[in-house]
Amino acid sequence: MVDQSKILYEDDEHQVIWFGWEDHEHESLVQSNQLLVINADNAYLFDPGGAYIFSEVASEVAKYIPLSQIRYILATHQDPDVLSSITLWLKSTNARLLVSRLWIRFVSHFGFSDNSRLVSIEDHGKQIRLDGNEYIKLLPAHFLHSEGNFCFYDTRSKILFTGDIGAAVFPKGERYLEVSDWETHVSYMEGFHKRYMGNNLALRRWIQSVRHLEISSIVPQHGAIIPKEMVPQFFAWLEQLECGTDLLDQIYDNALA
Ligand SMILES: [Fe+2]
Ligand SMILES: [Fe+2]
């Protein structure tokens, strides 16, 4: 069994911690990764997860930092596996939620009424300034898969959190923390990406915009960490992948008429 949390990067004033949650009893719930960046006295939580996992994630996060020190919760997009815990997080912290402008009027349907704690991300992105002139950059990744979608780049650790891009679904008992066998891992990513990603054009545009970054590893919201040496293979695989609307005919082939 893989750990519940692990420090991925650490220096005197900056830590990046991975939290991995999976349900061993209910196979219907998709495994998810959460990331916490701690910089000086502030913390930033990426894709906090579903309501179902709130108590486990919150108690694990609290081992590293008091919840009151979480300044922002960042959401790559609006899905329930990303954000259905948000009402509980807003109650337990003073944090504000950063989410795409497209979803700002939808997320309160998860069950809260205080919109003063919502901050919208414009389509072009946003950056949060940290101590020491470092940033968390919220970079556009629209239509991958959500219409208003972002990935998050921490300039200090150089870790890129990609939300559903790079997600993998493991066969039962096959979960691992970091990718080592690329071909096997592609087989765990392929089905998800073919159906959930918008199309190849969106993938290529995104890769064009992030390829120049120095990336130490990629952490997706589901599945395993892609190490630095496999990032070029990952981009090359995505660049040739037909997905989403590229496969419309296949998707409609068996449609009821
Ligand atoms: Fe999603
Ligand atoms: Fe997801």
mmCIF file of C-alpha atoms and ligand atoms in Angstrom:
data_model
loop_
_atom_site.group_PDB
_atom_site.id
_atom_site.type_symbol
_atom_site.label_atom_id
_atom_site.label_comp_id
_atom_site.label_asym_id
_atom_site.label_seq_id
_atom_site.Cartn_x
_atom_site.Cartn_y
_atom_site.Cartn_z
ATOM 1 C CA MET A 1 0.000 0.000 0.000
ATOM 2 C CA VAL A 2 1.241 3.472 -0.915
ATOM 3 C CA ASP A 3 1.602 6.160 1.802
ATOM 4 C CA GLN A 4 -1.073 8.727 2.611
ATOM 5 C CA SER A 5 1.347 11.638 2.277
ATOM 6 C CA LYS A 6 4.905 12.341 1.215
ATOM 7 C CA ILE A 7 7.158 15.405 1.045
ATOM 8 C CA LEU A 8 8.120 15.863 -2.615
ATOM 9 C CA TYR A 9 10.238 18.992 -2.161
ATOM 10 C CA GLU A 10 11.702 20.744 0.854
ATOM 11 C CA ASP A 11 14.016 23.647 1.602
ATOM 12 C CA ASP A 12 14.265 26.151 4.478
ATOM 13 C CA GLU A 13 11.056 28.001 3.705
ATOM 14 C CA HIS A 14 9.217 25.902 1.157
ATOM 15 C CA GLN A 15 7.670 22.448 1.139
ATOM 16 C CA VAL A 16 5.539 20.573 -1.374
ATOM 17 C CA ILE A 17 3.580 17.659 0.053
ATOM 18 C CA TRP A 18 1.640 15.035 -1.849
ATOM 19 C CA PHE A 19 -1.470 13.466 -0.341
ATOM 20 C CA GLY A 20 -2.931 10.387 -1.959
ATOM 21 C CA TRP A 21 -6.301 9.060 -1.173
ATOM 22 C CA GLU A 22 -7.985 5.879 -2.300
ATOM 23 C CA ASP A 23 -10.893 3.844 -1.043
ATOM 24 C CA HIS A 24 -10.165 0.179 -0.559
ATOM 25 C CA GLU A 25 -13.809 -0.772 -0.037
ATOM 26 C CA HIS A 26 -15.723 1.211 -2.654
ATOM 27 C CA GLU A 27 -14.172 0.682 -6.055
ATOM 28 C CA SER A 28 -16.633 3.145 -7.560
ATOM 29 C CA LEU A 29 -14.643 6.097 -6.163
ATOM 30 C CA VAL A 30 -11.679 7.221 -8.232
ATOM 31 C CA GLN A 31 -8.341 7.504 -6.447
ATOM 32 C CA SER A 32 -7.180 11.124 -6.136
ATOM 33 C CA ASN A 33 -4.033 13.106 -5.375
ATOM 34 C CA GLN A 34 -3.957 16.381 -3.482
ATOM 35 C CA LEU A 35 -0.964 18.720 -3.268
ATOM 36 C CA LEU A 36 -0.068 21.190 -0.519
ATOM 37 C CA VAL A 37 2.509 23.941 -0.974
ATOM 38 C CA ILE A 38 3.786 25.488 2.254
ATOM 39 C CA ASN A 39 5.728 28.726 1.799
ATOM 40 C CA ALA A 40 6.857 30.574 4.962
ATOM 41 C CA ASP A 41 3.648 30.793 7.077
ATOM 42 C CA ASN A 42 1.153 30.270 4.263
ATOM 43 C CA ALA A 43 -0.172 27.136 2.654
ATOM 44 C CA TYR A 44 -1.870 26.508 -0.681
ATOM 45 C CA LEU A 45 -3.988 23.429 -1.288
ATOM 46 C CA PHE A 46 -4.472 22.141 -4.849
ATOM 47 C CA ASP A 47 -7.641 20.189 -5.786
ATOM 48 C CA PRO A 48 -8.810 19.323 -2.248
ATOM 49 C CA GLY A 49 -11.008 16.419 -3.392
ATOM 50 C CA GLY A 50 -14.421 14.964 -2.800
ATOM 51 C CA ALA A 51 -16.614 15.516 0.276
ATOM 52 C CA TYR A 52 -16.253 11.829 1.016
ATOM 53 C CA ILE A 53 -12.510 12.147 1.701
ATOM 54 C CA PHE A 54 -12.497 15.487 3.527
ATOM 55 C CA SER A 55 -11.855 14.200 7.049
ATOM 56 C CA GLU A 56 -8.959 11.954 6.024
ATOM 57 C CA VAL A 57 -7.295 14.634 3.897
ATOM 58 C CA ALA A 58 -7.830 17.377 6.502
ATOM 59 C CA SER A 59 -6.341 15.317 9.328
ATOM 60 C CA GLU A 60 -3.340 14.381 7.179
ATOM 61 C CA VAL A 61 -2.797 18.037 6.116
ATOM 62 C CA ALA A 62 -3.013 19.109 9.785
ATOM 63 C CA LYS A 63 0.041 16.948 10.541
ATOM 64 C CA TYR A 64 2.079 19.428 8.464
ATOM 65 C CA ILE A 65 0.433 22.810 9.136
ATOM 66 C CA PRO A 66 -2.565 24.212 11.071
ATOM 67 C CA LEU A 67 -5.537 24.427 8.706
ATOM 68 C CA SER A 68 -5.874 28.129 9.630
ATOM 69 C CA GLN A 69 -2.665 28.783 7.672
ATOM 70 C CA ILE A 70 -4.165 27.704 4.350
ATOM 71 C CA ARG A 71 -4.419 30.947 2.397
ATOM 72 C CA TYR A 72 -5.813 29.722 -0.898
ATOM 73 C CA ILE A 73 -7.460 26.574 -2.164
ATOM 74 C CA LEU A 74 -6.802 26.210 -5.888
ATOM 75 C CA ALA A 75 -9.133 24.234 -8.133
ATOM 76 C CA THR A 76 -8.011 23.095 -11.590
ATOM 77 C CA HIS A 77 -11.708 22.854 -12.531
ATOM 78 C CA GLN A 78 -15.205 22.357 -11.175
ATOM 79 C CA ASP A 79 -15.656 18.590 -10.964
ATOM 80 C CA PRO A 80 -17.029 16.918 -7.800
ATOM 81 C CA ASP A 81 -13.858 14.844 -7.313
ATOM 82 C CA VAL A 82 -11.964 18.180 -7.215
ATOM 83 C CA LEU A 83 -14.317 20.322 -5.189
ATOM 84 C CA SER A 84 -17.276 18.645 -3.505
ATOM 85 C CA SER A 85 -15.373 18.998 -0.202
ATOM 86 C CA ILE A 86 -15.166 22.779 -0.609
ATOM 87 C CA THR A 87 -17.990 23.650 1.813
ATOM 88 C CA LEU A 88 -16.215 21.705 4.559
ATOM 89 C CA TRP A 89 -12.845 23.288 3.718
ATOM 90 C CA LEU A 90 -14.300 26.811 3.772
ATOM 91 C CA LYS A 91 -15.815 26.074 7.206
ATOM 92 C CA SER A 92 -12.548 24.672 8.574
ATOM 93 C CA THR A 93 -10.176 27.342 7.235
ATOM 94 C CA ASN A 94 -10.048 31.055 6.384
ATOM 95 C CA ALA A 95 -8.935 30.182 2.872
ATOM 96 C CA ARG A 96 -10.274 31.671 -0.334
ATOM 97 C CA LEU A 97 -11.069 29.507 -3.328
ATOM 98 C CA LEU A 98 -9.510 30.221 -6.709
ATOM 99 C CA VAL A 99 -11.474 28.747 -9.607
ATOM 100 C CA SER A 100 -12.080 29.595 -13.277
ATOM 101 C CA ARG A 101 -14.438 32.496 -13.973
ATOM 102 C CA LEU A 102 -16.578 29.985 -15.862
ATOM 103 C CA TRP A 103 -17.337 28.055 -12.672
ATOM 104 C CA ILE A 104 -17.559 30.840 -10.117
ATOM 105 C CA ARG A 105 -21.356 30.887 -10.191
ATOM 106 C CA PHE A 106 -21.652 27.101 -10.135
ATOM 107 C CA VAL A 107 -19.435 26.046 -7.247
ATOM 108 C CA SER A 108 -21.706 27.426 -4.519
ATOM 109 C CA HIS A 109 -24.071 24.595 -5.525
ATOM 110 C CA PHE A 110 -21.712 22.377 -3.552
ATOM 111 C CA GLY A 111 -23.477 23.927 -0.560
ATOM 112 C CA PHE A 112 -22.176 27.266 0.682
ATOM 113 C CA SER A 113 -23.563 30.768 0.488
ATOM 114 C CA ASP A 114 -20.607 33.046 1.300
ATOM 115 C CA ASN A 115 -19.388 34.069 -2.147
ATOM 116 C CA SER A 116 -16.993 36.633 -0.661
ATOM 117 C CA ARG A 117 -14.407 33.856 -0.390
ATOM 118 C CA LEU A 118 -14.442 33.030 -4.083
ATOM 119 C CA VAL A 119 -11.838 34.484 -6.426
ATOM 120 C CA SER A 120 -12.235 33.935 -10.157
ATOM 121 C CA ILE A 121 -9.348 33.067 -12.458
ATOM 122 C CA GLU A 122 -9.534 34.812 -15.827
ATOM 123 C CA ASP A 123 -8.892 32.744 -18.965
ATOM 124 C CA HIS A 124 -5.304 33.960 -19.309
ATOM 125 C CA GLY A 125 -4.362 32.713 -15.807
ATOM 126 C CA LYS A 126 -3.032 34.241 -12.632
ATOM 127 C CA GLN A 127 -0.012 34.162 -10.368
ATOM 128 C CA ILE A 128 0.263 34.103 -6.603
ATOM 129 C CA ARG A 129 3.394 35.737 -5.269
ATOM 130 C CA LEU A 130 5.268 33.840 -2.576
ATOM 131 C CA ASP A 131 8.192 34.836 -0.369
ATOM 132 C CA GLY A 132 11.562 35.155 -2.059
ATOM 133 C CA ASN A 133 10.119 36.320 -5.383
ATOM 134 C CA GLU A 134 8.728 32.891 -6.191
ATOM 135 C CA TYR A 135 5.267 32.242 -7.607
ATOM 136 C CA ILE A 136 2.526 29.720 -7.976
ATOM 137 C CA LYS A 137 1.427 30.191 -11.573
ATOM 138 C CA LEU A 138 -2.114 29.233 -12.570
ATOM 139 C CA LEU A 139 -1.688 28.463 -16.271
ATOM 140 C CA PRO A 140 -4.431 27.886 -18.874
ATOM 141 C CA ALA A 141 -5.246 24.270 -19.755
ATOM 142 C CA HIS A 142 -8.718 24.879 -21.168
ATOM 143 C CA PHE A 143 -10.747 21.952 -22.560
ATOM 144 C CA LEU A 144 -8.363 19.500 -20.856
ATOM 145 C CA HIS A 145 -10.871 18.429 -19.892
ATOM 146 C CA SER A 146 -12.982 21.246 -18.499
ATOM 147 C CA GLU A 147 -13.815 24.376 -20.561
ATOM 148 C CA GLY A 148 -12.369 26.509 -17.764
ATOM 149 C CA ASN A 149 -9.318 24.527 -16.672
ATOM 150 C CA PHE A 150 -5.891 25.335 -15.249
ATOM 151 C CA CYS A 151 -2.650 23.651 -14.240
ATOM 152 C CA PHE A 152 -0.485 24.954 -11.399
ATOM 153 C CA TYR A 153 3.272 25.538 -11.546
ATOM 154 C CA ASP A 154 5.342 26.148 -8.431
ATOM 155 C CA THR A 155 8.435 28.115 -9.496
ATOM 156 C CA ARG A 156 10.391 27.092 -6.394
ATOM 157 C CA SER A 157 10.029 23.293 -6.589
ATOM 158 C CA LYS A 158 9.371 23.357 -10.350
ATOM 159 C CA ILE A 159 6.587 20.826 -9.839
ATOM 160 C CA LEU A 160 3.698 21.070 -12.309
ATOM 161 C CA PHE A 161 0.285 19.954 -11.007
ATOM 162 C CA THR A 162 -1.821 19.094 -14.031
ATOM 163 C CA GLY A 163 -5.245 18.148 -12.649
ATOM 164 C CA ASP A 164 -6.856 15.556 -14.898
ATOM 165 C CA ILE A 165 -4.119 15.797 -17.547
ATOM 166 C CA GLY A 166 -1.919 12.774 -16.938
ATOM 167 C CA ALA A 167 -4.575 10.995 -14.903
ATOM 168 C CA ALA A 168 -4.263 7.216 -14.737
ATOM 169 C CA VAL A 169 -6.725 4.591 -13.577
ATOM 170 C CA PHE A 170 -4.964 1.638 -11.960
ATOM 171 C CA PRO A 171 -6.219 -1.937 -12.037
ATOM 172 C CA LYS A 172 -7.082 -3.127 -8.529
ATOM 173 C CA GLY A 173 -3.970 -3.507 -6.366
ATOM 174 C CA GLU A 174 -1.652 -2.044 -9.022
ATOM 175 C CA ARG A 175 -1.311 1.481 -7.657
ATOM 176 C CA TYR A 176 2.187 3.018 -7.420
ATOM 177 C CA LEU A 177 3.402 6.493 -6.470
ATOM 178 C CA GLU A 178 5.791 7.219 -9.334
ATOM 179 C CA VAL A 179 5.866 5.985 -12.917
ATOM 180 C CA SER A 180 8.735 3.621 -13.733
ATOM 181 C CA ASP A 181 7.401 1.507 -16.619
ATOM 182 C CA TRP A 182 6.241 3.992 -19.241
ATOM 183 C CA GLU A 183 4.472 1.570 -21.598
ATOM 184 C CA THR A 184 2.410 0.037 -18.792
ATOM 185 C CA HIS A 185 1.557 3.471 -17.490
ATOM 186 C CA VAL A 186 0.362 4.652 -20.900
ATOM 187 C CA SER A 187 -2.074 1.741 -20.910
ATOM 188 C CA TYR A 188 -3.515 3.043 -17.605
ATOM 189 C CA MET A 189 -3.816 6.628 -18.957
ATOM 190 C CA GLU A 190 -5.068 6.001 -22.470
ATOM 191 C CA GLY A 191 -8.766 5.247 -21.995
ATOM 192 C CA PHE A 192 -9.284 8.183 -19.675
ATOM 193 C CA HIS A 193 -7.567 10.687 -21.966
ATOM 194 C CA LYS A 194 -9.304 9.502 -25.142
ATOM 195 C CA ARG A 195 -12.723 10.218 -23.688
ATOM 196 C CA TYR A 196 -12.189 12.994 -21.133
ATOM 197 C CA MET A 197 -9.802 15.317 -22.994
ATOM 198 C CA GLY A 198 -11.303 17.871 -25.404
ATOM 199 C CA ASN A 199 -9.275 17.106 -28.523
ATOM 200 C CA ASN A 200 -5.768 16.929 -29.935
ATOM 201 C CA LEU A 201 -5.761 20.628 -30.881
ATOM 202 C CA ALA A 202 -6.289 21.625 -27.230
ATOM 203 C CA LEU A 203 -3.555 19.209 -26.111
ATOM 204 C CA ARG A 204 -1.049 20.636 -28.582
ATOM 205 C CA ARG A 205 -1.852 24.224 -27.651
ATOM 206 C CA TRP A 206 -1.357 23.436 -23.971
ATOM 207 C CA ILE A 207 1.954 21.626 -24.543
ATOM 208 C CA GLN A 208 3.181 24.571 -26.611
ATOM 209 C CA SER A 209 2.476 26.849 -23.649
ATOM 210 C CA VAL A 210 4.128 24.734 -20.916
ATOM 211 C CA ARG A 211 6.993 23.097 -22.784
ATOM 212 C CA HIS A 212 9.400 25.955 -22.016
ATOM 213 C CA LEU A 213 8.999 25.450 -18.239
ATOM 214 C CA GLU A 214 11.714 23.710 -16.282
ATOM 215 C CA ILE A 215 9.701 20.826 -14.835
ATOM 216 C CA SER A 216 11.035 18.679 -11.983
ATOM 217 C CA SER A 217 7.994 16.375 -12.026
ATOM 218 C CA ILE A 218 4.345 16.299 -13.056
ATOM 219 C CA VAL A 219 1.703 15.482 -10.459
ATOM 220 C CA PRO A 220 -1.768 14.723 -11.850
ATOM 221 C CA GLN A 221 -4.987 14.628 -9.811
ATOM 222 C CA HIS A 222 -5.338 10.874 -10.348
ATOM 223 C CA GLY A 223 -2.686 8.236 -10.831
ATOM 224 C CA ALA A 224 1.075 8.500 -10.466
ATOM 225 C CA ILE A 225 3.793 11.150 -10.450
ATOM 226 C CA ILE A 226 5.575 11.498 -13.799
ATOM 227 C CA PRO A 227 9.296 12.012 -13.101
ATOM 228 C CA LYS A 228 11.388 14.637 -14.877
ATOM 229 C CA GLU A 229 13.019 12.177 -17.280
ATOM 230 C CA MET A 230 9.614 10.994 -18.541
ATOM 231 C CA VAL A 231 8.121 14.464 -19.118
ATOM 232 C CA PRO A 232 9.305 14.606 -22.772
ATOM 233 C CA GLN A 233 7.735 11.172 -23.410
ATOM 234 C CA PHE A 234 4.527 12.341 -21.765
ATOM 235 C CA PHE A 235 4.291 15.425 -23.986
ATOM 236 C CA ALA A 236 5.184 13.382 -27.091
ATOM 237 C CA TRP A 237 2.444 10.868 -26.244
ATOM 238 C CA LEU A 238 -0.160 13.598 -25.744
ATOM 239 C CA GLU A 239 0.860 15.396 -28.945
ATOM 240 C CA GLN A 240 -0.103 12.427 -31.109
ATOM 241 C CA LEU A 241 -3.171 11.381 -29.126
ATOM 242 C CA GLU A 242 -6.554 11.612 -30.809
ATOM 243 C CA CYS A 243 -9.159 12.239 -28.164
ATOM 244 C CA GLY A 244 -12.512 13.819 -27.394
ATOM 245 C CA THR A 245 -14.064 15.463 -30.435
ATOM 246 C CA ASP A 246 -11.391 13.870 -32.692
ATOM 247 C CA LEU A 247 -13.226 10.598 -32.031
ATOM 248 C CA LEU A 248 -16.788 11.856 -32.452
ATOM 249 C CA ASP A 249 -17.637 9.303 -35.126
ATOM 250 C CA GLN A 250 -16.494 6.420 -32.918
ATOM 251 C CA ILE A 251 -18.470 7.792 -30.002
ATOM 252 C CA TYR A 252 -21.639 8.126 -32.094
ATOM 253 C CA ASP A 253 -21.201 4.862 -34.018
ATOM 254 C CA ASN A 254 -23.470 2.918 -31.703
ATOM 255 C CA ALA A 255 -25.776 5.804 -30.824
ATOM 256 C CA LEU A 256 -29.501 5.211 -30.647
ATOM 257 C CA ALA A 257 -31.218 6.898 -33.559
HETATM 258 FE FE FE B 1 -12.370 16.309 -14.014
HETATM 259 FE FE FE B 2 -10.483 14.411 -11.777
#
